[in-house]
C-alpha positions as YAML, in Angstrom:
chain: A
units: angstrom
residues:
- id: 1
  name: MET
  ca: [-31.52, 43.40, -56.30]
- id: 2
  name: THR
  ca: [-28.02, 42.62, -57.73]
- id: 3
  name: THR
  ca: [-25.92, 40.48, -55.44]
- id: 4
  name: ILE
  ca: [-22.22, 40.08, -55.03]
- id: 5
  name: VAL
  ca: [-22.38, 36.92, -57.06]
- id: 6
  name: ASP
  ca: [-24.24, 38.64, -59.82]
- id: 7
  name: ALA
  ca: [-21.57, 41.37, -59.99]
- id: 8
  name: ALA
  ca: [-18.62, 38.98, -60.23]
- id: 9
  name: PRO
  ca: [-17.67, 38.02, -63.90]
- id: 10
  name: LEU
  ca: [-15.02, 35.69, -62.54]
- id: 11
  name: ALA
  ca: [-17.68, 33.66, -60.75]
- id: 12
  name: TRP
  ca: [-19.63, 33.24, -64.00]
- id: 13
  name: ALA
  ca: [-16.43, 32.48, -65.95]
- id: 14
  name: GLY
  ca: [-15.25, 29.90, -63.46]
- id: 15
  name: LEU
  ca: [-18.70, 28.14, -63.24]
- id: 16
  name: LEU
  ca: [-19.04, 27.98, -67.02]
- id: 17
  name: ALA
  ca: [-15.54, 26.72, -67.48]
- id: 18
  name: PHE
  ca: [-16.05, 24.05, -64.79]
- id: 19
  name: LEU
  ca: [-19.34, 22.92, -66.31]
- id: 20
  name: ALA
  ca: [-17.76, 22.73, -69.84]
- id: 21
  name: ALA
  ca: [-14.89, 20.67, -68.59]
- id: 22
  name: MET
  ca: [-17.22, 18.24, -66.79]
- id: 23
  name: ILE
  ca: [-19.37, 17.97, -69.95]
- id: 24
  name: VAL
  ca: [-16.34, 16.96, -71.95]
- id: 25
  name: VAL
  ca: [-15.30, 14.41, -69.22]
- id: 26
  name: ASP
  ca: [-18.89, 13.07, -69.06]
- id: 27
  name: LEU
  ca: [-19.07, 12.80, -72.78]
- id: 28
  name: LYS
  ca: [-15.71, 10.86, -73.03]
- id: 29
  name: VAL
  ca: [-15.94, 8.47, -70.07]
- id: 30
  name: GLY
  ca: [-19.26, 9.13, -68.29]
- id: 31
  name: SER
  ca: [-22.97, 8.91, -68.73]
- id: 32
  name: ALA
  ca: [-22.87, 9.90, -72.44]
- id: 33
  name: GLN
  ca: [-21.18, 6.68, -73.46]
- id: 34
  name: ARG
  ca: [-23.11, 4.44, -75.83]
- id: 35
  name: HIS
  ca: [-23.31, 1.36, -73.64]
- id: 36
  name: MET
  ca: [-24.78, 2.60, -70.40]
- id: 37
  name: THR
  ca: [-24.88, 0.22, -67.37]
- id: 38
  name: VAL
  ca: [-26.69, 0.67, -64.08]
- id: 39
  name: ARG
  ca: [-23.38, 0.77, -62.26]
- id: 40
  name: THR
  ca: [-22.02, 3.56, -64.52]
- id: 41
  name: ALA
  ca: [-25.32, 5.50, -64.24]
- id: 42
  name: ALA
  ca: [-25.27, 5.18, -60.40]
- id: 43
  name: THR
  ca: [-21.56, 6.36, -60.28]
- id: 44
  name: TRP
  ca: [-22.15, 9.51, -62.49]
- id: 45
  name: SER
  ca: [-25.39, 10.30, -60.91]
- id: 46
  name: GLY
  ca: [-23.55, 10.30, -57.58]
- id: 47
  name: VAL
  ca: [-20.71, 12.42, -59.10]
- id: 48
  name: TRP
  ca: [-23.18, 15.05, -60.29]
- id: 49
  name: VAL
  ca: [-25.04, 15.24, -57.03]
- id: 50
  name: ALA
  ca: [-21.66, 15.46, -55.06]
- id: 51
  name: LEU
  ca: [-20.56, 18.30, -57.28]
- id: 52
  name: ALA
  ca: [-23.80, 20.13, -56.80]
- id: 53
  name: VAL
  ca: [-23.56, 19.71, -53.08]
- id: 54
  name: LEU
  ca: [-19.94, 20.82, -52.97]
- id: 55
  name: PHE
  ca: [-20.77, 23.89, -55.23]
- id: 56
  name: GLY
  ca: [-23.65, 24.90, -52.93]
- id: 57
  name: ALA
  ca: [-21.42, 24.48, -49.80]
- id: 58
  name: GLY
  ca: [-18.82, 26.68, -51.45]
- id: 59
  name: LEU
  ca: [-21.43, 29.21, -52.38]
- id: 60
  name: TRP
  ca: [-22.72, 29.26, -48.86]
- id: 61
  name: LEU
  ca: [-19.28, 29.95, -47.42]
- id: 62
  name: VAL
  ca: [-18.36, 32.65, -50.10]
- id: 63
  name: ALA
  ca: [-21.75, 34.45, -50.60]
- id: 64
  name: GLY
  ca: [-23.61, 33.62, -47.34]
- id: 65
  name: GLY
  ca: [-26.54, 31.62, -46.13]
- id: 66
  name: ASP
  ca: [-29.17, 33.33, -48.20]
- id: 67
  name: ALA
  ca: [-27.38, 32.59, -51.39]
- id: 68
  name: GLY
  ca: [-26.50, 29.14, -50.36]
- id: 69
  name: GLY
  ca: [-29.95, 28.30, -49.00]
- id: 70
  name: ALA
  ca: [-31.62, 29.64, -52.08]
- id: 71
  name: TYR
  ca: [-29.31, 27.46, -54.31]
- id: 72
  name: PHE
  ca: [-30.03, 24.30, -52.34]
- id: 73
  name: SER
  ca: [-33.82, 25.12, -52.45]
- id: 74
  name: GLY
  ca: [-33.70, 25.60, -56.20]
- id: 75
  name: TYR
  ca: [-31.57, 22.66, -56.77]
- id: 76
  name: VAL
  ca: [-33.77, 20.23, -54.73]
- id: 77
  name: MET
  ca: [-36.80, 21.67, -56.57]
- id: 78
  name: GLU
  ca: [-35.18, 21.19, -60.00]
- id: 79
  name: LYS
  ca: [-33.93, 17.72, -59.15]
- id: 80
  name: ALA
  ca: [-37.42, 16.66, -58.04]
- id: 81
  name: LEU
  ca: [-38.95, 18.05, -61.23]
- id: 82
  name: SER
  ca: [-36.31, 16.26, -63.31]
- id: 83
  name: LEU
  ca: [-37.73, 12.90, -62.02]
- id: 84
  name: ASP
  ca: [-40.96, 13.88, -63.92]
- id: 85
  name: ASN
  ca: [-38.74, 14.63, -66.92]
- id: 86
  name: VAL
  ca: [-37.34, 11.01, -66.68]
- id: 87
  name: PHE
  ca: [-40.77, 9.57, -66.94]
- id: 88
  name: VAL
  ca: [-41.58, 11.73, -70.04]
- id: 89
  name: PHE
  ca: [-38.30, 10.82, -71.69]
- id: 90
  name: THR
  ca: [-38.98, 7.13, -71.12]
- id: 91
  name: LEU
  ca: [-42.29, 7.48, -72.91]
- id: 92
  name: ILE
  ca: [-40.68, 9.44, -75.72]
- id: 93
  name: PHE
  ca: [-37.95, 6.86, -76.36]
- id: 94
  name: ALA
  ca: [-40.48, 4.02, -76.22]
- id: 95
  name: ALA
  ca: [-42.90, 5.65, -78.58]
- id: 96
  name: LEU
  ca: [-40.19, 6.43, -81.19]
- id: 97
  name: ALA
  ca: [-38.44, 3.18, -80.72]
- id: 98
  name: VAL
  ca: [-34.88, 4.83, -80.11]
- id: 99
  name: PRO
  ca: [-32.21, 2.16, -79.62]
- id: 100
  name: ARG
  ca: [-30.74, 2.14, -76.10]
- id: 101
  name: ASP
  ca: [-27.29, 2.74, -77.52]
- id: 102
  name: GLU
  ca: [-28.44, 6.06, -79.02]
- id: 103
  name: GLN
  ca: [-30.27, 7.29, -76.05]
- id: 104
  name: PRO
  ca: [-27.27, 8.75, -74.07]
- id: 105
  name: ARG
  ca: [-26.26, 11.00, -76.98]
- id: 106
  name: VAL
  ca: [-29.96, 12.13, -77.65]
- id: 107
  name: LEU
  ca: [-30.25, 13.06, -73.94]
- id: 108
  name: LEU
  ca: [-26.89, 14.88, -74.02]
- id: 109
  name: TRP
  ca: [-27.72, 17.24, -76.88]
- id: 110
  name: GLY
  ca: [-31.32, 17.55, -75.88]
- id: 111
  name: ILE
  ca: [-30.35, 18.64, -72.36]
- id: 112
  name: LEU
  ca: [-27.74, 21.13, -73.72]
- id: 113
  name: ILE
  ca: [-30.23, 22.67, -75.98]
- id: 114
  name: ALA
  ca: [-32.79, 22.82, -73.12]
- id: 115
  name: LEU
  ca: [-30.06, 24.44, -70.83]
- id: 116
  name: ALA
  ca: [-29.37, 27.18, -73.35]
- id: 117
  name: LEU
  ca: [-33.09, 27.89, -73.70]
- id: 118
  name: ARG
  ca: [-33.58, 27.86, -69.89]
- id: 119
  name: THR
  ca: [-30.73, 30.34, -69.60]
- id: 120
  name: ALA
  ca: [-32.59, 32.80, -71.77]
- id: 121
  name: PHE
  ca: [-35.80, 32.25, -69.72]
- id: 122
  name: ILE
  ca: [-33.90, 32.73, -66.45]
- id: 123
  name: PHE
  ca: [-32.39, 36.14, -67.58]
- id: 124
  name: ALA
  ca: [-35.65, 37.38, -69.01]
- id: 125
  name: GLY
  ca: [-37.71, 36.25, -66.06]
- id: 126
  name: ALA
  ca: [-35.35, 37.61, -63.39]
- id: 127
  name: GLN
  ca: [-35.08, 40.96, -65.19]
- id: 128
  name: ALA
  ca: [-38.86, 41.23, -65.49]
- id: 129
  name: LEU
  ca: [-39.34, 40.45, -61.76]
- id: 130
  name: GLU
  ca: [-36.64, 42.97, -60.75]
- id: 131
  name: THR
  ca: [-37.93, 45.82, -63.09]
- id: 132
  name: TYR
  ca: [-41.68, 45.22, -62.90]
- id: 133
  name: SER
  ca: [-43.05, 44.12, -59.54]
- id: 134
  name: TRP
  ca: [-46.47, 43.19, -61.02]
- id: 135
  name: VAL
  ca: [-44.88, 40.40, -62.97]
- id: 136
  name: ALA
  ca: [-44.92, 38.37, -59.80]
- id: 137
  name: TRP
  ca: [-48.64, 38.04, -60.06]
- id: 138
  name: PRO
  ca: [-48.83, 36.28, -63.40]
- id: 139
  name: PHE
  ca: [-45.93, 34.14, -62.22]
- id: 140
  name: ALA
  ca: [-47.83, 33.16, -59.19]
- id: 141
  name: ALA
  ca: [-51.07, 32.50, -61.22]
- id: 142
  name: LEU
  ca: [-48.93, 30.30, -63.66]
- id: 143
  name: LEU
  ca: [-47.48, 28.34, -60.79]
- id: 144
  name: ALA
  ca: [-50.87, 27.86, -58.92]
- id: 145
  name: TRP
  ca: [-52.65, 26.84, -62.11]
- id: 146
  name: THR
  ca: [-49.88, 24.21, -62.91]
- id: 147
  name: GLY
  ca: [-50.03, 22.89, -59.37]
- id: 148
  name: TRP
  ca: [-53.72, 22.78, -59.32]
- id: 149
  name: ARG
  ca: [-53.80, 20.95, -62.65]
- id: 150
  name: ILE
  ca: [-51.36, 18.26, -61.29]
- id: 151
  name: LEU
  ca: [-53.43, 17.87, -58.08]
- id: 152
  name: ARG
  ca: [-56.68, 17.73, -60.04]
- id: 153
  name: SER
  ca: [-55.41, 15.10, -62.51]
- id: 154
  name: GLY
  ca: [-53.38, 13.07, -60.02]
- id: 155
  name: GLY
  ca: [-50.28, 13.32, -62.39]
- id: 156
  name: ASP
  ca: [-51.90, 11.07, -65.06]
- id: 157
  name: GLU
  ca: [-51.43, 13.28, -68.06]
- id: 158
  name: ASP
  ca: [-49.35, 11.60, -70.75]
- id: 159
  name: GLU
  ca: [-47.26, 14.52, -71.90]
- id: 160
  name: GLY
  ca: [-44.71, 12.31, -73.60]
- id: 161
  name: VAL
  ca: [-47.10, 10.83, -76.04]
- id: 162
  name: LYS
  ca: [-48.56, 14.28, -76.84]
- id: 163
  name: ILE
  ca: [-45.21, 15.60, -77.65]
- id: 164
  name: VAL
  ca: [-44.29, 12.62, -79.82]
- id: 165
  name: ASP
  ca: [-47.56, 13.01, -81.78]
- id: 166
  name: ARG
  ca: [-46.64, 16.59, -82.50]
- id: 167
  name: VAL
  ca: [-43.19, 15.68, -83.68]
- id: 168
  name: ARG
  ca: [-44.51, 13.01, -86.01]
- id: 169
  name: ARG
  ca: [-47.20, 15.23, -87.44]
- id: 170
  name: ARG
  ca: [-44.66, 17.99, -88.20]
- id: 171
  name: TRP
  ca: [-41.77, 15.94, -89.36]
- id: 172
  name: PRO
  ca: [-43.06, 12.61, -90.78]
- id: 173
  name: GLY
  ca: [-40.31, 10.20, -91.78]
- id: 174
  name: MET
  ca: [-37.63, 11.64, -89.51]
- id: 175
  name: LYS
  ca: [-35.11, 9.26, -88.00]
- id: 176
  name: PRO
  ca: [-36.12, 8.04, -84.47]
- id: 177
  name: ALA
  ca: [-32.96, 9.54, -82.84]
- id: 178
  name: VAL
  ca: [-33.41, 13.01, -84.45]
- id: 179
  name: ALA
  ca: [-37.18, 12.92, -83.69]
- id: 180
  name: ALA
  ca: [-36.40, 12.02, -80.10]
- id: 181
  name: LEU
  ca: [-33.93, 14.83, -79.81]
- id: 182
  name: LEU
  ca: [-36.55, 17.41, -80.91]
- id: 183
  name: ALA
  ca: [-39.09, 15.75, -78.57]
- id: 184
  name: VAL
  ca: [-36.66, 15.87, -75.55]
- id: 185
  name: ALA
  ca: [-35.93, 19.57, -76.30]
- id: 186
  name: MET
  ca: [-39.67, 20.34, -76.58]
- id: 187
  name: ALA
  ca: [-40.42, 18.51, -73.41]
- id: 188
  name: ASP
  ca: [-37.79, 20.41, -71.47]
- id: 189
  name: VAL
  ca: [-39.09, 23.74, -72.70]
- id: 190
  name: LEU
  ca: [-42.57, 22.86, -71.53]
- id: 191
  name: PHE
  ca: [-41.09, 21.83, -68.15]
- id: 192
  name: ALA
  ca: [-39.11, 25.08, -68.02]
- id: 193
  name: VAL
  ca: [-42.38, 27.05, -68.08]
- id: 194
  name: ASP
  ca: [-43.12, 25.55, -64.72]
- id: 195
  name: SER
  ca: [-39.66, 25.14, -63.17]
- id: 196
  name: VAL
  ca: [-38.09, 28.46, -64.05]
- id: 197
  name: PRO
  ca: [-40.82, 30.64, -62.49]
- id: 198
  name: ALA
  ca: [-40.76, 28.25, -59.47]
- id: 199
  name: ILE
  ca: [-37.10, 28.80, -58.78]
- id: 200
  name: LEU
  ca: [-37.37, 32.54, -59.58]
- id: 201
  name: ALA
  ca: [-40.02, 32.66, -56.92]
- id: 202
  name: ILE
  ca: [-37.21, 31.40, -54.53]
- id: 203
  name: THR
  ca: [-34.50, 33.87, -55.69]
- id: 204
  name: THR
  ca: [-33.90, 36.25, -58.62]
- id: 205
  name: ASP
  ca: [-30.16, 35.87, -58.47]
- id: 206
  name: THR
  ca: [-29.38, 34.73, -61.89]
- id: 207
  name: PHE
  ca: [-26.06, 33.10, -60.97]
- id: 208
  name: VAL
  ca: [-27.78, 30.96, -58.34]
- id: 209
  name: VAL
  ca: [-30.73, 30.04, -60.54]
- id: 210
  name: PHE
  ca: [-28.48, 29.16, -63.47]
- id: 211
  name: ALA
  ca: [-26.17, 27.07, -61.28]
- id: 212
  name: ALA
  ca: [-29.09, 25.14, -59.76]
- id: 213
  name: ASN
  ca: [-30.64, 24.49, -63.17]
- id: 214
  name: ALA
  ca: [-27.30, 23.52, -64.66]
- id: 215
  name: PHE
  ca: [-26.32, 20.93, -62.00]
- id: 216
  name: ALA
  ca: [-29.77, 19.41, -61.97]
- id: 217
  name: LEU
  ca: [-30.04, 19.14, -65.79]
- id: 218
  name: LEU
  ca: [-26.50, 17.88, -66.41]
- id: 219
  name: GLY
  ca: [-26.96, 15.06, -63.95]
- id: 220
  name: LEU
  ca: [-30.33, 14.11, -65.60]
- id: 221
  name: ARG
  ca: [-28.74, 11.73, -68.24]
- id: 222
  name: ALA
  ca: [-27.16, 9.47, -65.50]
- id: 223
  name: LEU
  ca: [-30.42, 9.76, -63.42]
- id: 224
  name: PHE
  ca: [-32.43, 8.72, -66.39]
- id: 225
  name: PHE
  ca: [-30.61, 5.30, -66.78]
- id: 226
  name: LEU
  ca: [-30.52, 4.74, -63.05]
- id: 227
  name: VAL
  ca: [-34.20, 5.38, -62.25]
- id: 228
  name: ALA
  ca: [-36.07, 5.19, -65.46]
- id: 229
  name: GLY
  ca: [-37.79, 2.07, -64.63]
- id: 230
  name: ALA
  ca: [-38.57, 3.05, -61.04]
- id: 231
  name: VAL
  ca: [-39.92, 6.60, -61.48]
- id: 232
  name: ALA
  ca: [-43.46, 5.34, -62.23]
- id: 233
  name: ARG
  ca: [-43.39, 3.64, -58.81]
- id: 234
  name: PHE
  ca: [-43.47, 6.96, -57.03]
- id: 235
  name: ALA
  ca: [-47.20, 7.23, -57.15]
- id: 236
  name: TYR
  ca: [-47.43, 10.41, -55.00]
- id: 237
  name: LEU
  ca: [-44.35, 12.33, -56.41]
- id: 238
  name: GLN
  ca: [-46.33, 14.41, -58.91]
- id: 239
  name: LEU
  ca: [-48.89, 15.19, -56.25]
- id: 240
  name: GLY
  ca: [-46.16, 16.45, -53.95]
- id: 241
  name: LEU
  ca: [-44.77, 18.61, -56.87]
- id: 242
  name: GLY
  ca: [-48.31, 20.01, -57.22]
- id: 243
  name: VAL
  ca: [-48.41, 21.06, -53.62]
- id: 244
  name: LEU
  ca: [-45.02, 22.62, -53.95]
- id: 245
  name: LEU
  ca: [-45.91, 24.64, -57.02]
- id: 246
  name: VAL
  ca: [-49.03, 25.90, -55.26]
- id: 247
  name: GLY
  ca: [-47.09, 26.73, -52.13]
- id: 248
  name: ILE
  ca: [-44.43, 28.68, -54.06]
- id: 249
  name: ALA
  ca: [-47.22, 30.63, -55.75]
- id: 250
  name: GLY
  ca: [-48.41, 31.47, -52.25]
- id: 251
  name: LYS
  ca: [-44.91, 32.52, -51.28]
- id: 252
  name: LEU
  ca: [-44.91, 34.96, -54.15]
- id: 253
  name: VAL
  ca: [-48.27, 36.46, -53.29]
- id: 254
  name: TYR
  ca: [-47.31, 36.72, -49.65]
- id: 255
  name: GLY
  ca: [-44.12, 38.63, -50.60]
- id: 256
  name: GLU
  ca: [-46.09, 41.00, -52.82]
- id: 257
  name: LEU
  ca: [-48.80, 41.67, -50.24]
- id: 258
  name: SER
  ca: [-46.64, 42.01, -46.99]
- id: 259
  name: GLY
  ca: [-43.44, 43.28, -48.49]
- id: 260
  name: GLU
  ca: [-41.55, 40.75, -46.43]
- id: 261
  name: LYS
  ca: [-39.43, 37.75, -47.69]
- id: 262
  name: VAL
  ca: [-40.11, 34.25, -46.55]
- id: 263
  name: PRO
  ca: [-36.86, 32.98, -44.89]
- id: 264
  name: THR
  ca: [-34.81, 30.78, -47.19]
- id: 265
  name: ALA
  ca: [-34.40, 28.16, -44.55]
- id: 266
  name: LEU
  ca: [-38.22, 27.75, -44.28]
- id: 267
  name: THR
  ca: [-38.53, 27.40, -48.07]
- id: 268
  name: LEU
  ca: [-35.84, 24.73, -48.15]
- id: 269
  name: GLY
  ca: [-37.29, 22.89, -45.18]
- id: 270
  name: ALA
  ca: [-40.79, 22.95, -46.88]
- id: 271
  name: ILE
  ca: [-39.44, 21.65, -50.12]
- id: 272
  name: ALA
  ca: [-37.52, 18.83, -48.53]
- id: 273
  name: GLY
  ca: [-40.46, 17.95, -46.28]
- id: 274
  name: VAL
  ca: [-43.10, 17.70, -48.91]
- id: 275
  name: LEU
  ca: [-40.81, 15.69, -51.25]
- id: 276
  name: SER
  ca: [-39.81, 13.35, -48.42]
- id: 277
  name: LEU
  ca: [-43.43, 12.72, -47.54]
- id: 278
  name: SER
  ca: [-44.51, 12.14, -51.15]
- id: 279
  name: ILE
  ca: [-41.72, 9.68, -51.82]
- id: 280
  name: GLY
  ca: [-42.14, 7.95, -48.49]
- id: 281
  name: ALA
  ca: [-45.86, 7.61, -49.02]
- id: 282
  name: SER
  ca: [-45.20, 6.21, -52.46]
- id: 283
  name: VAL
  ca: [-42.78, 3.59, -51.10]
- id: 284
  name: LEU
  ca: [-45.28, 2.56, -48.37]
- id: 285
  name: LYS
  ca: [-48.01, 2.19, -50.99]
- id: 286
  name: GLU
  ca: [-45.86, -0.02, -53.05]
- id: 287
  name: ARG
  ca: [-44.94, -2.26, -50.15]
- id: 288
  name: ARG
  ca: [-48.52, -2.60, -49.13]
- id: 289
  name: GLN
  ca: [-49.54, -3.51, -52.70]
- id: 290
  name: LEU
  ca: [-46.75, -6.18, -52.81]
- id: 291
  name: ALA
  ca: [-47.82, -7.48, -49.47]
- id: 292
  name: THR
  ca: [-51.38, -7.75, -50.55]
- id: 293
  name: ALA
  ca: [-50.37, -9.52, -53.78]
- id: 294
  name: THR
  ca: [-48.35, -12.16, -51.94]
- id: 295
  name: THR
  ca: [-51.08, -12.98, -49.44]
...
């Protein structure tokens, strides 16, 4: 179903122009600078989150609660999945011995390449879902399989090392920064196979899906330098993501069988609730381990 936002070229032009301007500003004075500090990373991570929230609030006012709620659901989902990306990027940089000063530029170009590829996935996936209703079934199967794989493995799969091994085998002797750029782009393409169907299960409005992906991805560089050392401490985060992917697969199946749409507010509440529980449980586990270690 084409929405008012889908049919407004000015909305697309305005969003793309704004994102391009912010990328330039970020490149010059923000999280793409060579010497990244925790303070700078925290500032720019906050800037991107604030911009994402303001955009969502504006979308809610202009296009209504369904569009706004779908955007926030997709954004929260993509932001949570990006924490998983941070852990993989950390492994890639460590395995390839990429100097810290080169990491912001590598992330910048890797994420821009990933955003371009995701845009193609978004339009193709949305068109397929709108044109062929049966596509929802393989989408649901993919999400359920990915979620089950995460739940079964406990999130212990070392995707970063696997990607680095592939890059080294195919392009031996490549400079670490260039190899890392390819590895980062490859990693995000793999993540997109999970995240794009997940957000398309929430809404097929390409404007909303693209905006949620763009704000989540473009804030990923600052988030990386802010929480790279702490992501591994969220012991239950990936399990929470696995539950969400299985749940969203169930949402797709329910919609196909019943012909009814799950309320956007319920989807947003479920995503926020599962992520809050998984992160809260991770923090409690870490505190208990520290308490045990000190006694």
